[in-house]
Tab-separated table of C-alpha atoms and ligand atoms in Angstrom:
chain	number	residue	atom	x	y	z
K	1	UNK	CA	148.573	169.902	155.260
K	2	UNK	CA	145.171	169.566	153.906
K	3	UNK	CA	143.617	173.511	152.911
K	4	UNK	CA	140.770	174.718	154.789
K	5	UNK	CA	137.787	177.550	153.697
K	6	UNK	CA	134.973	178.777	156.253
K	7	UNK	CA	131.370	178.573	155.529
K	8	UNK	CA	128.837	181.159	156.922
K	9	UNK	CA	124.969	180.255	157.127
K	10	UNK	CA	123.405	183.516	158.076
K	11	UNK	CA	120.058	182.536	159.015
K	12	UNK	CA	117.463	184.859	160.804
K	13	UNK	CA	117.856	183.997	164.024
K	14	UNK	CA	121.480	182.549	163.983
K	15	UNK	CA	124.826	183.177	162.305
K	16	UNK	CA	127.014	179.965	161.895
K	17	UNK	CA	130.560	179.912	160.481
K	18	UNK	CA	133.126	176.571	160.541
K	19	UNK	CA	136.516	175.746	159.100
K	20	UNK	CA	135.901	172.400	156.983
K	21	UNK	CA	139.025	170.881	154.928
K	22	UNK	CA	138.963	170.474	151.906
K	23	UNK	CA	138.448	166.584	152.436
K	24	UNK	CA	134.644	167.923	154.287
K	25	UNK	CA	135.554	167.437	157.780
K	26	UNK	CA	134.497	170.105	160.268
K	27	UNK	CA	137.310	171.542	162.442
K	28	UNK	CA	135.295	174.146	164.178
K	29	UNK	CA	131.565	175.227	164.330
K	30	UNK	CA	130.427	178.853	166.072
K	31	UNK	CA	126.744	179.542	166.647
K	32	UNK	CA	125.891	183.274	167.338
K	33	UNK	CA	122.862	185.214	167.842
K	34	UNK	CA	122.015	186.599	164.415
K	35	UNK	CA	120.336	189.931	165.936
K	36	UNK	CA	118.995	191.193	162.863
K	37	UNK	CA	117.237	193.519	165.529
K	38	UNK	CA	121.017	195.609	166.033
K	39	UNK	CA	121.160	196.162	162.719
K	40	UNK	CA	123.272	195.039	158.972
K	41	UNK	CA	126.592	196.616	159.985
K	42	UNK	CA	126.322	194.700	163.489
K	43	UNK	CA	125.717	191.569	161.861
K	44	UNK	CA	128.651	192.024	159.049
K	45	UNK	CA	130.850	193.341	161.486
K	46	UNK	CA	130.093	190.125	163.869
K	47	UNK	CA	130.349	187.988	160.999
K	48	UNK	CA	134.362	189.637	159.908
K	49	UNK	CA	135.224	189.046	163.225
K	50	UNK	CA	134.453	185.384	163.483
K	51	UNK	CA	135.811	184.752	160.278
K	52	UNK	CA	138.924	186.403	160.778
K	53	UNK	CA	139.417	184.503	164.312
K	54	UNK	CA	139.033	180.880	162.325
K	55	UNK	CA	140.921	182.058	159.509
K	56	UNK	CA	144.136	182.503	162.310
K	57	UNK	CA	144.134	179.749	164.050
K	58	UNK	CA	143.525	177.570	161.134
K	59	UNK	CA	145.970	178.693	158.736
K	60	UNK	CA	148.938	178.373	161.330
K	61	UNK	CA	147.790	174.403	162.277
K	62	UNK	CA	145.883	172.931	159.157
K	63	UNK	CA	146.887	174.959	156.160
K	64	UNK	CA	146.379	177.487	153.473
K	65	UNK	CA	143.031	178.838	153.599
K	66	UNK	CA	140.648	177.920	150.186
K	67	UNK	CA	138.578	180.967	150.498
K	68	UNK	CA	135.464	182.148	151.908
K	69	UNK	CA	131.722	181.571	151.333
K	70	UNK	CA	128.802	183.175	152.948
K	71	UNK	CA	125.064	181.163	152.698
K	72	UNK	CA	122.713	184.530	152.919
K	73	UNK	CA	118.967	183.696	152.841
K	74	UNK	CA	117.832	185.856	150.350
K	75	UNK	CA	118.025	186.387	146.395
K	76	UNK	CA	121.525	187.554	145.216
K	77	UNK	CA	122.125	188.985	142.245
K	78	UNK	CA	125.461	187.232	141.399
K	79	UNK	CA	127.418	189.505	139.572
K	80	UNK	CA	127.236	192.754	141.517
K	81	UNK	CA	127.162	190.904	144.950
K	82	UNK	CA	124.125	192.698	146.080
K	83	UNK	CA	121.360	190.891	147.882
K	84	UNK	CA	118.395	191.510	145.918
K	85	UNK	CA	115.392	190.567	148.494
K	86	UNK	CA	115.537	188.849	152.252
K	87	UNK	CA	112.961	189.016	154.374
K	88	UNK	CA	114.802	187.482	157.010
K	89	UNK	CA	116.971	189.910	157.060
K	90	UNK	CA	115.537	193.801	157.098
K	91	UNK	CA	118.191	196.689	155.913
K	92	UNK	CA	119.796	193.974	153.454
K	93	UNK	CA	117.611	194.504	150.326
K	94	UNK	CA	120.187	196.551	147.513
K	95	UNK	CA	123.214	196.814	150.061
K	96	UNK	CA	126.452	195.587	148.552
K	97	UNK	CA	126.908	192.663	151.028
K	98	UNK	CA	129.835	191.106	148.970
K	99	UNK	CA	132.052	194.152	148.399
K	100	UNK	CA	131.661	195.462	152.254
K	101	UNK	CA	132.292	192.082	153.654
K	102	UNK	CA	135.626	191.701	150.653
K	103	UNK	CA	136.758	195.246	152.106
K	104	UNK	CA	136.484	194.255	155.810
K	105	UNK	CA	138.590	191.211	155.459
K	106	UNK	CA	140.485	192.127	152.487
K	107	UNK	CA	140.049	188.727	150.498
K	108	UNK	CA	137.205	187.615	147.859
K	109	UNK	CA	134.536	186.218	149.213
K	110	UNK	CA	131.865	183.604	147.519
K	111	UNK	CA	128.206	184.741	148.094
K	112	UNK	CA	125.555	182.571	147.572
K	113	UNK	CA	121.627	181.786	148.187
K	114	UNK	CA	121.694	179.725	151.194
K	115	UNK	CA	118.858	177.179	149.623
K	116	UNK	CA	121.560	176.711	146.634
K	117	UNK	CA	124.237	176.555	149.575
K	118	UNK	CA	122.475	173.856	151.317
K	119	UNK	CA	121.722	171.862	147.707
K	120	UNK	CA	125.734	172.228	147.267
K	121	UNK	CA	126.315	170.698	150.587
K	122	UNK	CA	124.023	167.586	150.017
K	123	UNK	CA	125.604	167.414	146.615
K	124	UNK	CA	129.148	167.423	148.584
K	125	UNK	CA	128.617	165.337	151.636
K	126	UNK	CA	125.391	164.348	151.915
K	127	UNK	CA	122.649	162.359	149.802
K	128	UNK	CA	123.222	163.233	146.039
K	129	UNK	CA	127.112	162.606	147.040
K	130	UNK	CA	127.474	159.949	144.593
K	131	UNK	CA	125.987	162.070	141.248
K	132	UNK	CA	126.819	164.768	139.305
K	133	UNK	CA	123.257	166.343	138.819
K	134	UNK	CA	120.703	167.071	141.238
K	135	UNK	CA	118.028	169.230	142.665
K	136	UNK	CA	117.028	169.675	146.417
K	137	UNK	CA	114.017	171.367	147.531
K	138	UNK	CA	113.957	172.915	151.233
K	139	UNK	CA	110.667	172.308	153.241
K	140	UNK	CA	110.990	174.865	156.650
K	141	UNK	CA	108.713	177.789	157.187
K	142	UNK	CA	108.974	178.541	153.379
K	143	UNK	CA	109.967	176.251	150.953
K	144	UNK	CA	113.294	176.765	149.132
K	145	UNK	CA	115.277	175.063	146.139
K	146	UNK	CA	118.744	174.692	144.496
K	147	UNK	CA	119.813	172.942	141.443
K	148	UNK	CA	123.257	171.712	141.252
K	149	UNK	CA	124.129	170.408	137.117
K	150	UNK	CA	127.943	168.723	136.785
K	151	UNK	CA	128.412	169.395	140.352
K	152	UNK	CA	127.714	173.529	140.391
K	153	UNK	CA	124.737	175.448	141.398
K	154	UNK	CA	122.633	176.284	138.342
K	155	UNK	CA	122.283	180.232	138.492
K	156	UNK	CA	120.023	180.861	135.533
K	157	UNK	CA	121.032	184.717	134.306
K	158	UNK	CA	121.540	186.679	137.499
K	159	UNK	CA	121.635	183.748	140.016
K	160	UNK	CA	117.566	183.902	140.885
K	161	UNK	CA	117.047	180.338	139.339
K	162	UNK	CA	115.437	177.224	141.522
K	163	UNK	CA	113.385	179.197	143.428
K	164	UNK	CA	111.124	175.552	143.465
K	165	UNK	CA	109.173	176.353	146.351
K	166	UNK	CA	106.755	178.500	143.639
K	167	UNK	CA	106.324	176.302	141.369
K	168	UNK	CA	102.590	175.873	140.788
K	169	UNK	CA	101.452	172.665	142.448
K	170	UNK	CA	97.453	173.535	142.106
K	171	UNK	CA	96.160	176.392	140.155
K	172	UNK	CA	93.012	176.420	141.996
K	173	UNK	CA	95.429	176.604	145.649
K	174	UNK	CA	95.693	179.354	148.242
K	175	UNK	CA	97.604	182.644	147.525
K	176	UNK	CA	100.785	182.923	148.031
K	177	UNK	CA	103.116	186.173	149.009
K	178	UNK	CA	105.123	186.191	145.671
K	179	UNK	CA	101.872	186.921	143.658
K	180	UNK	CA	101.067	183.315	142.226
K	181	UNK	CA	98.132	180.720	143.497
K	182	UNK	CA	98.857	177.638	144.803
K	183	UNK	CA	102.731	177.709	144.781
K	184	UNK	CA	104.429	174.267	146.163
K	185	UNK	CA	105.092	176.679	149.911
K	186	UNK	CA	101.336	176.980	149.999
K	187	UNK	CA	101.146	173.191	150.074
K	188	UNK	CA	104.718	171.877	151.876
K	189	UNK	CA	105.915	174.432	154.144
K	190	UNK	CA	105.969	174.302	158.471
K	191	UNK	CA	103.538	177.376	157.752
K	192	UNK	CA	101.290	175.678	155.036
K	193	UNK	CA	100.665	172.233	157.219
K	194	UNK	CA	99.683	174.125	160.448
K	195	UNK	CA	97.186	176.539	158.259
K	196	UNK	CA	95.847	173.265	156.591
K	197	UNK	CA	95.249	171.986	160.477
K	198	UNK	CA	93.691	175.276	161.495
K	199	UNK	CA	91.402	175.248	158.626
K	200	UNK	CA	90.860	170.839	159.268
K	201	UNK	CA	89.991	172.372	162.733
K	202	UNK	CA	88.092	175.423	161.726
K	203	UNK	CA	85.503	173.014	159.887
K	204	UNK	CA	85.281	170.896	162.903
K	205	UNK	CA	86.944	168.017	160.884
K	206	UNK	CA	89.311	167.599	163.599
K	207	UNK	CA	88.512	166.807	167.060
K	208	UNK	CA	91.994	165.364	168.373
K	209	UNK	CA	94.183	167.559	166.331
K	210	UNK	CA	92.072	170.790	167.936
K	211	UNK	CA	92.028	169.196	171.104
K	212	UNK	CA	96.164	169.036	170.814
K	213	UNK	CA	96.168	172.774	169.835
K	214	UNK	CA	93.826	173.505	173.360
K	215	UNK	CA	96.271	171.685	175.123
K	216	UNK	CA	99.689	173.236	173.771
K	217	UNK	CA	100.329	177.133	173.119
K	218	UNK	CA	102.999	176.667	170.546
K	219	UNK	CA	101.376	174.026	168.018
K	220	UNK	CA	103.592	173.637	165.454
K	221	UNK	CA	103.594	171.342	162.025
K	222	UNK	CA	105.708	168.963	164.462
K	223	UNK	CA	102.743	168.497	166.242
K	224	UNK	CA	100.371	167.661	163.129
K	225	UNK	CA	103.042	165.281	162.452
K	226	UNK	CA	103.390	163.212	165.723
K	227	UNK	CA	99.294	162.782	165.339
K	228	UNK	CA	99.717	161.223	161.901
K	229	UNK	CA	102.156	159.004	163.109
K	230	UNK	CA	99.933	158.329	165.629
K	231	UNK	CA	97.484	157.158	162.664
K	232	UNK	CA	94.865	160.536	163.471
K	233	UNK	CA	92.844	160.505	159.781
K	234	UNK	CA	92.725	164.481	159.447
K	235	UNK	CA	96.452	164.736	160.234
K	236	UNK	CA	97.671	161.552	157.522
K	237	UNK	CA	95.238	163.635	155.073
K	238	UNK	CA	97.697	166.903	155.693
K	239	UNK	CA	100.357	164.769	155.328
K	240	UNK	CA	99.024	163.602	152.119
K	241	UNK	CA	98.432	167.061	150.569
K	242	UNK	CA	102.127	167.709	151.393
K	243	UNK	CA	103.112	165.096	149.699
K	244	UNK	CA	100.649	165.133	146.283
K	245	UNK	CA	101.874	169.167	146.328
K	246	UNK	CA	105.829	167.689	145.920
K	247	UNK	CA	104.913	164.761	143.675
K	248	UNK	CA	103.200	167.388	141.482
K	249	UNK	CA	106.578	169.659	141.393
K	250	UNK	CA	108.635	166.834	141.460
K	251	UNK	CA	107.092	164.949	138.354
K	252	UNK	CA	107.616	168.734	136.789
K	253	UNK	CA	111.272	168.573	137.762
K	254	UNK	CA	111.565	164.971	136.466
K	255	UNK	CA	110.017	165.830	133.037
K	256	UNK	CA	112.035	169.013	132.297
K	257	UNK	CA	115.288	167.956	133.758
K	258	UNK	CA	115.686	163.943	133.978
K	259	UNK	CA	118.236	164.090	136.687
K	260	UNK	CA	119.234	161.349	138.674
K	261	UNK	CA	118.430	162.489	142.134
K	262	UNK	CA	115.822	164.943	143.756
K	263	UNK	CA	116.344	165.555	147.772
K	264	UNK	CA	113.971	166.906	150.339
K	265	UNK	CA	115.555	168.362	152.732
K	266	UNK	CA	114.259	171.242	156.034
K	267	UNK	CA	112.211	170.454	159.228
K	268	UNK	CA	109.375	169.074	157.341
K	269	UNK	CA	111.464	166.337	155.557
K	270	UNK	CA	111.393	164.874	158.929
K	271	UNK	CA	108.326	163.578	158.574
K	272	UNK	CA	109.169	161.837	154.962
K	273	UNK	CA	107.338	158.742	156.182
K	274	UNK	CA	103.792	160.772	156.364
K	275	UNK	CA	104.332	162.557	153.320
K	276	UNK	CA	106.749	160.324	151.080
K	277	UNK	CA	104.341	157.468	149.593
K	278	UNK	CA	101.999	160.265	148.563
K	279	UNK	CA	104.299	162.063	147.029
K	280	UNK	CA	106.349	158.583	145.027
K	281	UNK	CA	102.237	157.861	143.508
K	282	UNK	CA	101.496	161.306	142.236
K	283	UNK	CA	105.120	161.780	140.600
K	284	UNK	CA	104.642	158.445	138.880
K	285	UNK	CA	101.251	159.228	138.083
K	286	UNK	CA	102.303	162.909	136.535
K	287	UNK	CA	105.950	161.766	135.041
K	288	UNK	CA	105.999	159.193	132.434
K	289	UNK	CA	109.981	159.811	132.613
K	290	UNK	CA	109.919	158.376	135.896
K	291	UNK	CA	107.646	155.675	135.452
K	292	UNK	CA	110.504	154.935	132.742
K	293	UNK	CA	113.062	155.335	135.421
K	294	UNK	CA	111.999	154.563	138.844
K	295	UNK	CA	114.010	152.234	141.226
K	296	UNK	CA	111.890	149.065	141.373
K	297	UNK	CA	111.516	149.465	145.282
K	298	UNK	CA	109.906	152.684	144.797
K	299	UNK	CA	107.147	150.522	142.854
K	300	UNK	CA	106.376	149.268	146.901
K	301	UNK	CA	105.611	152.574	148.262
K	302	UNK	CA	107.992	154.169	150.545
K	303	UNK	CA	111.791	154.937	149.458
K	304	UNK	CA	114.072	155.795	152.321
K	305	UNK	CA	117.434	155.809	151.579
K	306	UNK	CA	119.375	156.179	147.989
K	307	UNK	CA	119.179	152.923	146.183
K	308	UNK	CA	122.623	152.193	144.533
K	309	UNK	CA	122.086	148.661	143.169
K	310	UNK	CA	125.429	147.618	142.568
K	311	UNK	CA	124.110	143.828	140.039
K	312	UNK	CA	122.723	146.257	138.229
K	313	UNK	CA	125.292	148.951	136.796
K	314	UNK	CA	123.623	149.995	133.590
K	315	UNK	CA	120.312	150.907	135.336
K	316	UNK	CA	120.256	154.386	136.069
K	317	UNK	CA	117.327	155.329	137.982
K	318	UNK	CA	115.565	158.988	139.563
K	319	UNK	CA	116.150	158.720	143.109
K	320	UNK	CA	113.913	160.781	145.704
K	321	UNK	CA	115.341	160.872	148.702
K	322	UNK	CA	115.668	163.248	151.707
K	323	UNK	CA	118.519	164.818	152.752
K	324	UNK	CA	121.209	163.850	155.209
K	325	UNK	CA	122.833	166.556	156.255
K	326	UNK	CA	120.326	168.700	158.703
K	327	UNK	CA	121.228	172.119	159.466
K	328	UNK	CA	124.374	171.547	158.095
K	329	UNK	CA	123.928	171.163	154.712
K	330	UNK	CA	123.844	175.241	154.029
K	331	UNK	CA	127.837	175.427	156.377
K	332	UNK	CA	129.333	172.601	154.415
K	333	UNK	CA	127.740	173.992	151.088
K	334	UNK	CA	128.894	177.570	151.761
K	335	UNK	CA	132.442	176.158	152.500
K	336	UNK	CA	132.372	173.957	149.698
K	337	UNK	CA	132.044	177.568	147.600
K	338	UNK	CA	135.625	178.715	147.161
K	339	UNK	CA	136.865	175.462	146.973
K	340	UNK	CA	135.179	174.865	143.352
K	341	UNK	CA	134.795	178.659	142.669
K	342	UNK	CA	139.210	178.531	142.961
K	343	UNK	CA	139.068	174.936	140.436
K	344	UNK	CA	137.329	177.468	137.650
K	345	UNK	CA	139.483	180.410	138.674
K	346	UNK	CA	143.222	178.500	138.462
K	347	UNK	CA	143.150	178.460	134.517
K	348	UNK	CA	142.110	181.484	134.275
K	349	UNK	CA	144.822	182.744	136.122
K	350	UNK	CA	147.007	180.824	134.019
K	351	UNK	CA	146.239	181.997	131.001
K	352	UNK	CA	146.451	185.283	131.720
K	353	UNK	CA	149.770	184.894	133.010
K	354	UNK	CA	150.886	183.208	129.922
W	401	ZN	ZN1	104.654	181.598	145.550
């Protein structure tokens, strides 16, 4: 009998839950409509439900459950449990998420940051599985970050640290909605490289990429993408300010925290080929720790895939690589959440027993 927990990613538009063993496998995956529309208590009451449906079946067939933790996109303020700020999700902002959701189903639960969830899960299963330290960064509509040090998100004081996606990647850059200029979002984000194409477009820089936007109503960063692939000039230049935004960060990261690995994960990361040899020249133009570190492949230009060169043992090198886990890096990290939140908690218990 190998134990079990359930993950939640509550996202704006859906709410996932699944039962994953403690060994990472997926036993069961629900997708629901979020409907932030109908309201918190709705959503939480949804959300009990679901859990409490995989926490029966599983516990007769597979085992004891682990625990359970809930991916929230918003800022939590660890201690009390109370979700801080979420746009995503209206009526949220100073409720005591934690403690109603604990009362429903009568158990703790783990909440969590769903960026720092999703850098968990990636640190779990996916890219950075084979090191102890890493950092992810999260490129969708806004740009999001975790740090995971010895295996466990890094919380700072009240669990607001790694918000990466405002870092300052150019003082001189656009404003951004949390008050600075030129944050890394204003630069990386789905939103960021269809403004940059609008304002390409606007200057009449770029004929095919506004004659794609005449031609389809719902022109998204995907499309600015496919055109760069396609080798259109004003859509590799986008590409190119993504990636000098992230190799500005990045070298930032590199310098202050010398970790082994750095992953880009979200929607955008799927276009790592446009963005990634951009972003490998500025961070070893910016970081002399990584010129001191890099891989030797990433001296070529374009790094895919996690370089574990096993004639060379003693060589430890920065690795940036994207993630490999998709949409469901933020269930497996959420799940992963009791299970190491209950390794901490055993002693405890055992010394106060004693
Ligand atoms: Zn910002």
């Amino acid at each position: 009998m190998i134990p079990f927990a359930i993950g939640v990613d509550l996202g704006g538009t859906n709410l996932r839950v699944a039962a994953v063993d403690t060994n990472g496998k997926i036993l069961e995956k629900m997708t629901l409509g979020t409907e932030v529309t109908r309201g918190r208590d709705r959503v939480i009451h949804e959300m009990c439900s679901v859990i409490q449906g995989l926490a029966i079946k599983y516990r007769s067939s597979t085992g004891h459950l682990a625990g359970i933790g809930i991916g929230v996109p918003g800022i939590i303020e660890m201690q009390t449990g109370m979700v801080r700020e979420s746009p995503n999700l209206p009526g949220w902002q100073d409720y005591p998420v934690r403690q109603d959701i604990e009362q429903r189903l009568g158990t703790n639960v783990v909440l969590e940051n769903d960026a720092n969830a999703a850098a968990l899960g990636e640190k779990w299963l996916g890219a950075a599985s084979n090191v102890d330290d890493m950092c992810m960064i999260t490129l969708g509509t806004v740009v999001r970050g975790g740090i995971v040090l010895q295996g466990r998100i890094w919380h700072g004081m009240t669990g607001m640290a790694g918000e990466l996606g405002h870092i300052t990647a150019d003082p001189n850059g656009p404003p951004c909605g949390c008050g600075n200029q030129g944050c890394l979002e204003q630069f990386a984000s789905a939103t960021a490289v269809k403004r940059m194409a609008v304002e390409a477009m606007a200057m009449g820089k770029a004929p095919e990429l506004a004659r794609a936007m005449d031609e389809d109503p719902e022109f998204s960063s995907k499309v600015v993408y496919q055109m760069a692939v396609q080798g259109d000039e004003p859509a590799r230049e986008i590409f190119a300010t993504v990636g000098k935004a992230l190799g500005a960060v990045i070298a930032d990261l590199v310098n202050i925290f010398n970790l082994p690995m750095y992953v880009i994960g979200g929607g955008v990361s799927l276009a790592w080929e446009a963005f990634a040899p951009a972003l490998l020249q500025e961070v070893r133009k910016n970081s002399f720790v990584y010129r001191a570190t890099a891989p030797v492949q990433a001296t070529q230009g374009v790094q895919g895939t996690p370089i574990h060169d096993d004639a060379l043992p003693a060589r430890r090198s920065t690795i940036i690589t994207r993630a490999l886990l998709g949409s469901d890096a933020g269930l497996l990290g959420a799940a992963r959440l009791p299970m190491i939140a209950r390794d901490v908690k055993l002693p405890e218990q055992e010394l106060r027993r004693a």
